[in-house]
């Protein structure tokens, strides 16, 4: 009991040096534990963006590309899924529900999503987070829109505001649909997911705003007439005439002849059917009746030859994407470990350099009967005390910062940092820091042991 008491009093006598060393360890541990906490929070926020969905289905393509544009609102889909294919899979015996998405428009940089009421009833995020409304209701007609919380906050919109959508995705819109204004009828609650950064309309609204765009030209421009041809360009076709064939295309059939499509197909294709009823689905989420049927349904979708689609399991795709982004995560961890190492080295230097001022103290302790083991134990306990107190202070600092900054970080960056107990990794880090503090105390203790009693009692000029 005497040695711990002496160690505490010794640290108190060197209050400035002890405090600086303690703060150095505390900040190092706070950074290490804080980075790990942020890493876990980012991963949980990332993986919990979508929950309870068994499959994400879209046109045939890459897994990550489908995940990014269907869930995170990033990237551009290359193709759509026809309404025939969507209806066929929606009626599959293994499918319990679907949430269709129709993308392709935006508003001031925010993506517009055409969907159905199943989105508000079925979509889940985090544990059991549901899509709810802070104000208003879900769109019910083709001229109504609901806003994510970030859209409403950043643009200053509220229920009753009139907005015009833009043809094309964010950053690449080519024309506003001013002829079909939309009225805001609802504002969603904050979810800290990509839902906050989107506008939601009905599937019928997507068809309405693109009516007359079948040839890729807005109806207003088509009605106004084509612009004059460029010098050297072919003259425009006469009214009622067929457009000239593309280079290398087959010549048009003679009057009364059977068309090539009719000659080679027994009926309309999926693309024809989708064009006929005017509905194109970019992607859709699937919930199965039984989780055991998910893999079988995924294989059936991915091998279907009638219309190629890609079906991915959200958890598998999220894990693959997280592995792709894992390099930055490991980089942050390495930097924080180096900071802790620097803090421990600073503690070692502080203890080692203080021995010069404590020569007489060590010599007096040895003169009154303190053996080498007690001298070593004294210095090792001082080092361990500093490391343990610094680790505890660092952990407390992390929780204090979380309590103060959790809300602002969530509102500013959409990053949810949960207030949770230390995990196995954080406890291992704290334990290693404390153990390293005790081990590093052996270095100054060995030097103090090697110093002779006469050297400590002699006066140096």
Coordinates of N, CA and C in Angstrom, one line a residue, residues 231-389:
X231 N -25.5 23.5 -92.4 CA -24.9 23.5 -93.8 C -24.4 22.1 -94.2
X232 N -24.8 21.6 -95.3 CA -24.4 20.3 -95.8 C -25.2 19.2 -95.3
X233 N -26.2 19.5 -94.4 CA -27.1 18.4 -93.9 C -28.1 18.1 -94.9
X234 N -28.7 16.9 -94.8 CA -29.8 16.5 -95.7 C -31.0 17.3 -95.3
X235 N -31.8 17.6 -96.3 CA -33.1 18.3 -96.0 C -34.0 17.5 -95.2
X236 N -34.8 18.2 -94.4 CA -35.8 17.4 -93.6 C -36.8 16.7 -94.5
X237 N -37.4 15.6 -94.0 CA -38.4 14.9 -94.8 C -39.7 15.7 -95.0
X238 N -40.3 15.4 -96.0 CA -41.6 16.0 -96.3 C -42.7 15.5 -95.3
X239 N -43.7 16.4 -95.0 CA -44.7 15.9 -94.1 C -45.3 14.6 -94.5
X240 N -45.4 13.7 -93.6 CA -46.0 12.4 -93.9 C -45.0 11.4 -94.5
X241 N -43.8 11.8 -94.8 CA -42.8 10.9 -95.4 C -42.1 10.2 -94.3
X242 N -41.6 9.0 -94.6 CA -40.9 8.2 -93.6 C -39.5 8.8 -93.4
X243 N -39.0 8.7 -92.2 CA -37.6 9.2 -92.0 C -36.6 8.4 -92.8
X244 N -35.5 9.0 -93.2 CA -34.5 8.3 -94.0 C -33.9 7.2 -93.1
X245 N -33.5 6.0 -93.7 CA -32.9 4.9 -92.9 C -31.5 5.3 -92.4
X246 N -31.2 4.7 -91.2 CA -29.8 4.9 -90.7 C -28.8 4.2 -91.6
X247 N -27.5 4.8 -91.5 CA -26.5 4.1 -92.3 C -26.3 2.7 -92.0
X248 N -26.4 1.8 -93.0 CA -26.2 0.4 -92.8 C -27.5 -0.4 -92.4
X249 N -28.6 0.4 -92.3 CA -29.9 -0.2 -91.9 C -30.5 -0.9 -93.2
X250 N -31.4 -1.8 -92.9 CA -32.0 -2.5 -94.0 C -33.0 -1.5 -94.7
X251 N -33.3 -1.7 -96.0 CA -34.2 -0.8 -96.6 C -35.6 -1.0 -96.1
X252 N -36.5 0.0 -96.2 CA -37.9 -0.2 -95.7 C -38.6 -1.2 -96.5
X253 N -39.6 -1.9 -96.0 CA -40.3 -2.9 -96.7 C -41.2 -2.3 -97.8
X254 N -41.4 -3.0 -98.8 CA -42.3 -2.5 -99.9 C -43.7 -2.5 -99.3
X255 N -44.6 -1.6 -99.9 CA -46.0 -1.6 -99.5 C -46.6 -3.0 -99.6
X256 N -47.3 -3.4 -98.5 CA -48.0 -4.6 -98.4 C -47.1 -5.8 -98.0
X257 N -45.8 -5.5 -97.9 CA -44.9 -6.6 -97.5 C -44.9 -6.8 -96.0
X258 N -44.6 -8.0 -95.5 CA -44.6 -8.2 -94.1 C -43.3 -7.6 -93.4
X259 N -43.5 -7.0 -92.3 CA -42.4 -6.3 -91.7 C -41.4 -7.4 -91.1
X260 N -40.1 -7.0 -91.0 CA -39.1 -8.0 -90.4 C -39.5 -8.5 -89.1
X261 N -40.1 -7.6 -88.2 CA -40.4 -8.0 -86.9 C -41.6 -9.1 -86.9
X262 N -42.5 -8.8 -87.8 CA -43.6 -9.7 -87.9 C -43.2 -11.1 -88.4
X263 N -42.1 -11.0 -89.3 CA -41.6 -12.3 -89.9 C -40.8 -13.1 -88.9
X264 N -40.2 -12.5 -87.9 CA -39.3 -13.2 -87.0 C -39.8 -13.4 -85.6
X265 N -40.9 -12.8 -85.3 CA -41.5 -12.9 -83.9 C -42.9 -13.3 -84.0
X266 N -43.3 -14.1 -83.0 CA -44.7 -14.6 -83.0 C -45.6 -13.6 -82.4
X267 N -45.1 -12.6 -81.7 CA -45.9 -11.6 -81.0 C -45.0 -10.5 -80.5
X268 N -45.6 -9.5 -79.8 CA -44.9 -8.3 -79.3 C -43.9 -8.7 -78.3
X269 N -42.7 -8.1 -78.3 CA -41.7 -8.3 -77.3 C -42.0 -7.6 -76.0
X270 N -41.2 -7.8 -75.0 CA -41.4 -7.2 -73.7 C -41.3 -5.7 -73.8
X271 N -40.3 -5.2 -74.7 CA -40.1 -3.8 -74.9 C -41.3 -3.2 -75.5
X272 N -41.9 -3.9 -76.5 CA -43.1 -3.4 -77.1 C -44.3 -3.2 -76.1
X273 N -44.4 -4.2 -75.3 CA -45.5 -4.2 -74.3 C -45.3 -3.0 -73.3
X274 N -44.0 -2.8 -72.9 CA -43.7 -1.7 -71.9 C -44.0 -0.4 -72.6
X275 N -43.7 -0.3 -73.9 CA -43.9 1.0 -74.6 C -45.4 1.2 -74.8
X276 N -46.2 0.1 -75.0 CA -47.6 0.2 -75.2 C -48.3 0.8 -74.0
X277 N -48.0 0.2 -72.8 CA -48.7 0.8 -71.6 C -48.0 1.9 -71.0
X278 N -46.8 2.3 -71.5 CA -46.2 3.6 -71.1 C -45.5 3.5 -69.8
X279 N -45.3 2.3 -69.2 CA -44.6 2.3 -67.9 C -43.3 1.6 -68.0
X280 N -42.3 2.2 -67.5 CA -40.9 1.6 -67.4 C -40.5 1.7 -66.0
X281 N -40.0 0.6 -65.4 CA -39.5 0.5 -64.1 C -38.0 0.4 -64.1
X282 N -37.3 1.3 -63.4 CA -35.8 1.3 -63.3 C -35.3 0.1 -62.5
X283 N -36.0 -0.1 -61.3 CA -35.6 -1.2 -60.4 C -36.8 -1.4 -59.5
X284 N -36.7 -2.6 -58.8 CA -37.8 -2.8 -57.8 C -37.2 -3.7 -56.7
X285 N -37.7 -3.4 -55.5 CA -37.3 -4.2 -54.3 C -38.3 -5.3 -54.1
X286 N -37.8 -6.4 -53.6 CA -38.6 -7.6 -53.4 C -38.6 -8.1 -52.0
X287 N -39.7 -8.4 -51.4 CA -39.8 -9.2 -50.2 C -40.4 -10.5 -50.4
X288 N -39.8 -11.6 -50.0 CA -40.3 -12.9 -50.3 C -41.2 -13.4 -49.2
X289 N -42.0 -14.4 -49.5 CA -42.9 -14.9 -48.5 C -42.2 -15.8 -47.5
X290 N -41.0 -16.3 -47.9 CA -40.2 -17.1 -47.0 C -38.8 -16.9 -47.3
X291 N -38.0 -16.5 -46.3 CA -36.6 -16.2 -46.5 C -35.8 -17.3 -47.2
X292 N -36.3 -18.5 -47.0 CA -35.5 -19.7 -47.6 C -35.7 -19.7 -49.1
X293 N -36.7 -19.0 -49.6 CA -36.9 -18.9 -51.1 C -36.1 -17.9 -51.8
X294 N -35.4 -17.0 -51.0 CA -34.7 -15.9 -51.6 C -33.6 -16.4 -52.6
X295 N -32.8 -17.3 -52.2 CA -31.7 -17.8 -53.1 C -32.3 -18.4 -54.3
X296 N -33.3 -19.2 -54.2 CA -33.9 -19.9 -55.4 C -34.5 -18.8 -56.3
X297 N -35.2 -17.8 -55.7 CA -35.8 -16.8 -56.6 C -34.7 -15.9 -57.2
X298 N -33.6 -15.6 -56.5 CA -32.5 -14.9 -57.1 C -31.9 -15.7 -58.3
X299 N -31.7 -16.9 -58.1 CA -31.2 -17.8 -59.2 C -32.1 -17.8 -60.4
X300 N -33.4 -17.9 -60.1 CA -34.4 -17.9 -61.2 C -34.4 -16.6 -62.0
X301 N -34.3 -15.5 -61.3 CA -34.3 -14.2 -62.0 C -33.0 -14.0 -62.8
X302 N -31.9 -14.4 -62.2 CA -30.6 -14.2 -62.9 C -30.4 -15.1 -64.1
X303 N -31.2 -16.2 -64.2 CA -31.0 -17.1 -65.3 C -32.2 -17.0 -66.3
X304 N -33.1 -16.1 -66.0 CA -34.3 -16.0 -66.9 C -33.9 -15.4 -68.3
X305 N -34.4 -16.1 -69.3 CA -34.0 -15.7 -70.7 C -35.0 -14.8 -71.4
X306 N -36.2 -14.6 -70.8 CA -37.2 -13.8 -71.4 C -36.9 -12.3 -71.4
X307 N -36.3 -11.8 -70.3 CA -35.8 -10.5 -70.2 C -34.7 -10.5 -69.2
X308 N -33.5 -10.2 -69.6 CA -32.3 -10.3 -68.6 C -32.5 -9.3 -67.5
X309 N -32.4 -9.7 -66.3 CA -32.5 -8.9 -65.1 C -31.4 -9.3 -64.2
X310 N -31.0 -8.5 -63.2 CA -30.1 -8.8 -62.2 C -30.8 -8.7 -60.8
X311 N -30.7 -9.7 -60.0 CA -31.3 -9.7 -58.7 C -30.1 -9.9 -57.7
X312 N -30.0 -9.0 -56.8 CA -28.9 -9.0 -55.8 C -29.5 -9.0 -54.4
X313 N -28.8 -9.7 -53.5 CA -29.2 -9.7 -52.1 C -28.6 -8.4 -51.4
X314 N -29.3 -7.6 -50.8 CA -28.8 -6.3 -50.3 C -27.6 -6.5 -49.3
X315 N -27.7 -7.4 -48.4 CA -26.6 -7.6 -47.5 C -25.3 -8.0 -48.1
X316 N -25.4 -8.9 -49.1 CA -24.2 -9.3 -49.9 C -23.6 -8.2 -50.6
X317 N -24.5 -7.4 -51.3 CA -24.0 -6.3 -52.1 C -23.4 -5.2 -51.2
X318 N -24.0 -4.9 -50.1 CA -23.5 -3.9 -49.1 C -22.1 -4.4 -48.6
X319 N -21.9 -5.7 -48.3 CA -20.7 -6.2 -47.8 C -19.6 -6.0 -48.9
X320 N -19.9 -6.3 -50.1 CA -19.0 -6.1 -51.2 C -18.6 -4.7 -51.4
X321 N -19.6 -3.8 -51.3 CA -19.3 -2.3 -51.4 C -18.4 -1.9 -50.3
X322 N -18.7 -2.4 -49.1 CA -17.9 -1.9 -47.9 C -16.5 -2.4 -48.0
X323 N -16.3 -3.6 -48.5 CA -14.9 -4.1 -48.8 C -14.2 -3.2 -49.7
X324 N -14.9 -2.7 -50.7 CA -14.3 -1.8 -51.7 C -13.8 -0.5 -51.0
X325 N -14.6 0.0 -50.0 CA -14.3 1.2 -49.3 C -13.5 1.0 -48.1
X326 N -13.1 -0.2 -47.8 CA -12.4 -0.5 -46.6 C -11.0 0.0 -46.5
X327 N -10.4 0.4 -47.6 CA -9.0 1.0 -47.5 C -9.0 2.3 -46.7
X328 N -10.0 3.1 -46.9 CA -10.0 4.4 -46.1 C -10.2 4.1 -44.7
X329 N -11.0 3.1 -44.4 CA -11.3 2.7 -43.0 C -10.0 2.2 -42.3
X330 N -9.2 1.4 -43.0 CA -8.0 0.9 -42.4 C -7.0 2.0 -42.3
X331 N -7.0 3.0 -43.2 CA -6.1 4.1 -43.2 C -6.3 4.9 -41.9
X332 N -7.6 5.2 -41.6 CA -7.9 6.0 -40.4 C -7.5 5.2 -39.1
X333 N -7.6 3.9 -39.1 CA -7.2 3.1 -38.0 C -5.7 3.2 -37.8
X334 N -5.0 3.1 -38.9 CA -3.5 3.1 -38.8 C -3.0 4.5 -38.3
X335 N -3.6 5.5 -38.8 CA -3.3 6.9 -38.3 C -3.5 7.0 -36.8
X336 N -4.7 6.6 -36.3 CA -5.0 6.7 -34.9 C -4.1 5.8 -34.0
X337 N -3.6 4.7 -34.5 CA -2.7 3.9 -33.8 C -1.3 4.6 -33.7
X338 N -0.9 5.2 -34.7 CA 0.4 5.9 -34.7 C 0.3 7.1 -33.7
X339 N -0.9 7.7 -33.6 CA -1.1 8.8 -32.7 C -0.9 8.3 -31.2
X340 N -1.5 7.1 -31.0 CA -1.4 6.5 -29.6 C 0.1 6.2 -29.3
X341 N 0.8 5.7 -30.3 CA 2.2 5.3 -30.1 C 3.0 6.6 -29.8
X342 N 2.7 7.7 -30.5 CA 3.4 8.9 -30.2 C 3.1 9.4 -28.8
X343 N 1.8 9.3 -28.4 CA 1.5 9.6 -27.0 C 2.2 8.8 -25.9
X344 N 2.3 7.5 -26.2 CA 3.1 6.7 -25.2 C 4.5 7.0 -25.2
X345 N 5.1 7.3 -26.4 CA 6.5 7.7 -26.4 C 6.7 9.0 -25.7
X346 N 5.7 9.9 -25.8 CA 5.8 11.2 -25.0 C 5.8 10.9 -23.5
X347 N 5.0 10.0 -23.1 CA 4.9 9.6 -21.7 C 6.3 9.1 -21.2
X348 N 6.8 8.2 -22.1 CA 8.1 7.6 -21.7 C 9.2 8.7 -21.6
X349 N 9.2 9.6 -22.5 CA 10.2 10.7 -22.5 C 10.0 11.6 -21.3
X350 N 8.8 11.8 -20.9 CA 8.5 12.7 -19.7 C 9.0 12.0 -18.5
X351 N 8.7 10.7 -18.3 CA 9.2 10.0 -17.1 C 10.7 9.8 -17.1
X352 N 11.3 9.6 -18.3 CA 12.7 9.4 -18.4 C 13.5 10.6 -18.0
X353 N 13.0 11.8 -18.6 CA 13.7 13.0 -18.4 C 13.5 13.5 -16.9
X354 N 12.4 13.1 -16.3 CA 12.2 13.6 -14.9 C 13.1 12.9 -13.9
X355 N 13.7 11.8 -14.3 CA 14.6 11.1 -13.4 C 15.8 12.0 -13.0
X356 N 16.2 12.9 -13.9 CA 17.4 13.7 -13.6 C 17.0 14.6 -12.4
X357 N 15.8 15.1 -12.3 CA 15.4 15.9 -11.2 C 15.0 15.1 -10.0
X358 N 14.9 13.8 -10.1 CA 14.5 12.9 -9.0 C 15.7 12.1 -8.5
X359 N 16.9 12.4 -8.9 CA 18.0 11.6 -8.4 C 18.1 11.5 -6.9
X360 N 17.9 12.7 -6.3 CA 18.0 12.7 -4.8 C 16.9 11.9 -4.2
X361 N 15.7 12.0 -4.8 CA 14.5 11.3 -4.3 C 14.8 9.8 -4.3
X362 N 15.3 9.3 -5.4 CA 15.5 7.9 -5.6 C 16.6 7.5 -4.6
X363 N 17.7 8.3 -4.4 CA 18.8 8.0 -3.5 C 18.3 7.9 -2.1
X364 N 17.4 8.9 -1.7 CA 16.9 8.9 -0.3 C 16.1 7.6 -0.1
X365 N 15.3 7.3 -1.0 CA 14.4 6.1 -0.9 C 15.3 4.8 -0.7
X366 N 16.4 4.8 -1.4 CA 17.3 3.6 -1.3 C 18.0 3.7 0.0
X367 N 18.3 4.9 0.5 CA 19.1 5.1 1.8 C 18.3 4.6 3.0
X368 N 16.9 4.8 2.9 CA 16.1 4.5 4.0 C 15.6 3.0 3.9
X369 N 16.1 2.3 2.9 CA 15.9 0.8 2.9 C 15.0 0.3 1.8
X370 N 14.6 1.2 0.9 CA 13.8 0.8 -0.3 C 14.7 0.0 -1.2
X371 N 14.4 -1.3 -1.5 CA 15.2 -2.1 -2.4 C 14.9 -1.8 -3.8
X372 N 15.7 -2.5 -4.7 CA 15.5 -2.2 -6.2 C 14.1 -2.6 -6.6
X373 N 13.5 -3.6 -6.1 CA 12.1 -4.0 -6.5 C 11.1 -2.9 -6.2
X374 N 11.3 -2.2 -5.1 CA 10.3 -1.2 -4.7 C 10.5 0.1 -5.6
X375 N 11.8 0.4 -5.9 CA 12.1 1.5 -6.8 C 11.5 1.2 -8.2
X376 N 11.7 0.0 -8.7 CA 11.1 -0.4 -10.0 C 9.5 -0.3 -9.9
X377 N 9.0 -0.9 -8.9 CA 7.5 -0.9 -8.7 C 7.0 0.5 -8.7
X378 N 7.7 1.5 -8.0 CA 7.2 2.8 -7.9 C 7.1 3.5 -9.3
X379 N 8.2 3.4 -10.1 CA 8.2 4.0 -11.4 C 7.2 3.3 -12.4
X380 N 7.1 2.0 -12.3 CA 6.2 1.3 -13.1 C 4.7 1.7 -12.8
X381 N 4.4 1.8 -11.5 CA 3.1 2.2 -11.1 C 2.8 3.7 -11.5
X382 N 3.7 4.6 -11.5 CA 3.5 5.9 -12.0 C 3.2 5.9 -13.4
X383 N 3.9 5.2 -14.2 CA 3.7 5.1 -15.6 C 2.3 4.4 -15.9
X384 N 2.0 3.4 -15.2 CA 0.7 2.7 -15.4 C -0.4 3.6 -15.0
X385 N -0.3 4.3 -13.8 CA -1.3 5.2 -13.4 C -1.6 6.3 -14.5
X386 N -0.6 6.8 -15.0 CA -0.8 7.8 -16.1 C -1.5 7.3 -17.3
X387 N -1.1 6.0 -17.7 CA -1.7 5.4 -18.9 C -3.2 5.1 -18.6
X388 N -3.5 4.5 -17.4 CA -4.8 4.2 -17.0 C -5.7 5.4 -16.9
X389 N -5.2 6.4 -16.2 CA -6.1 7.6 -16.1 C -6.3 8.3 -17.4

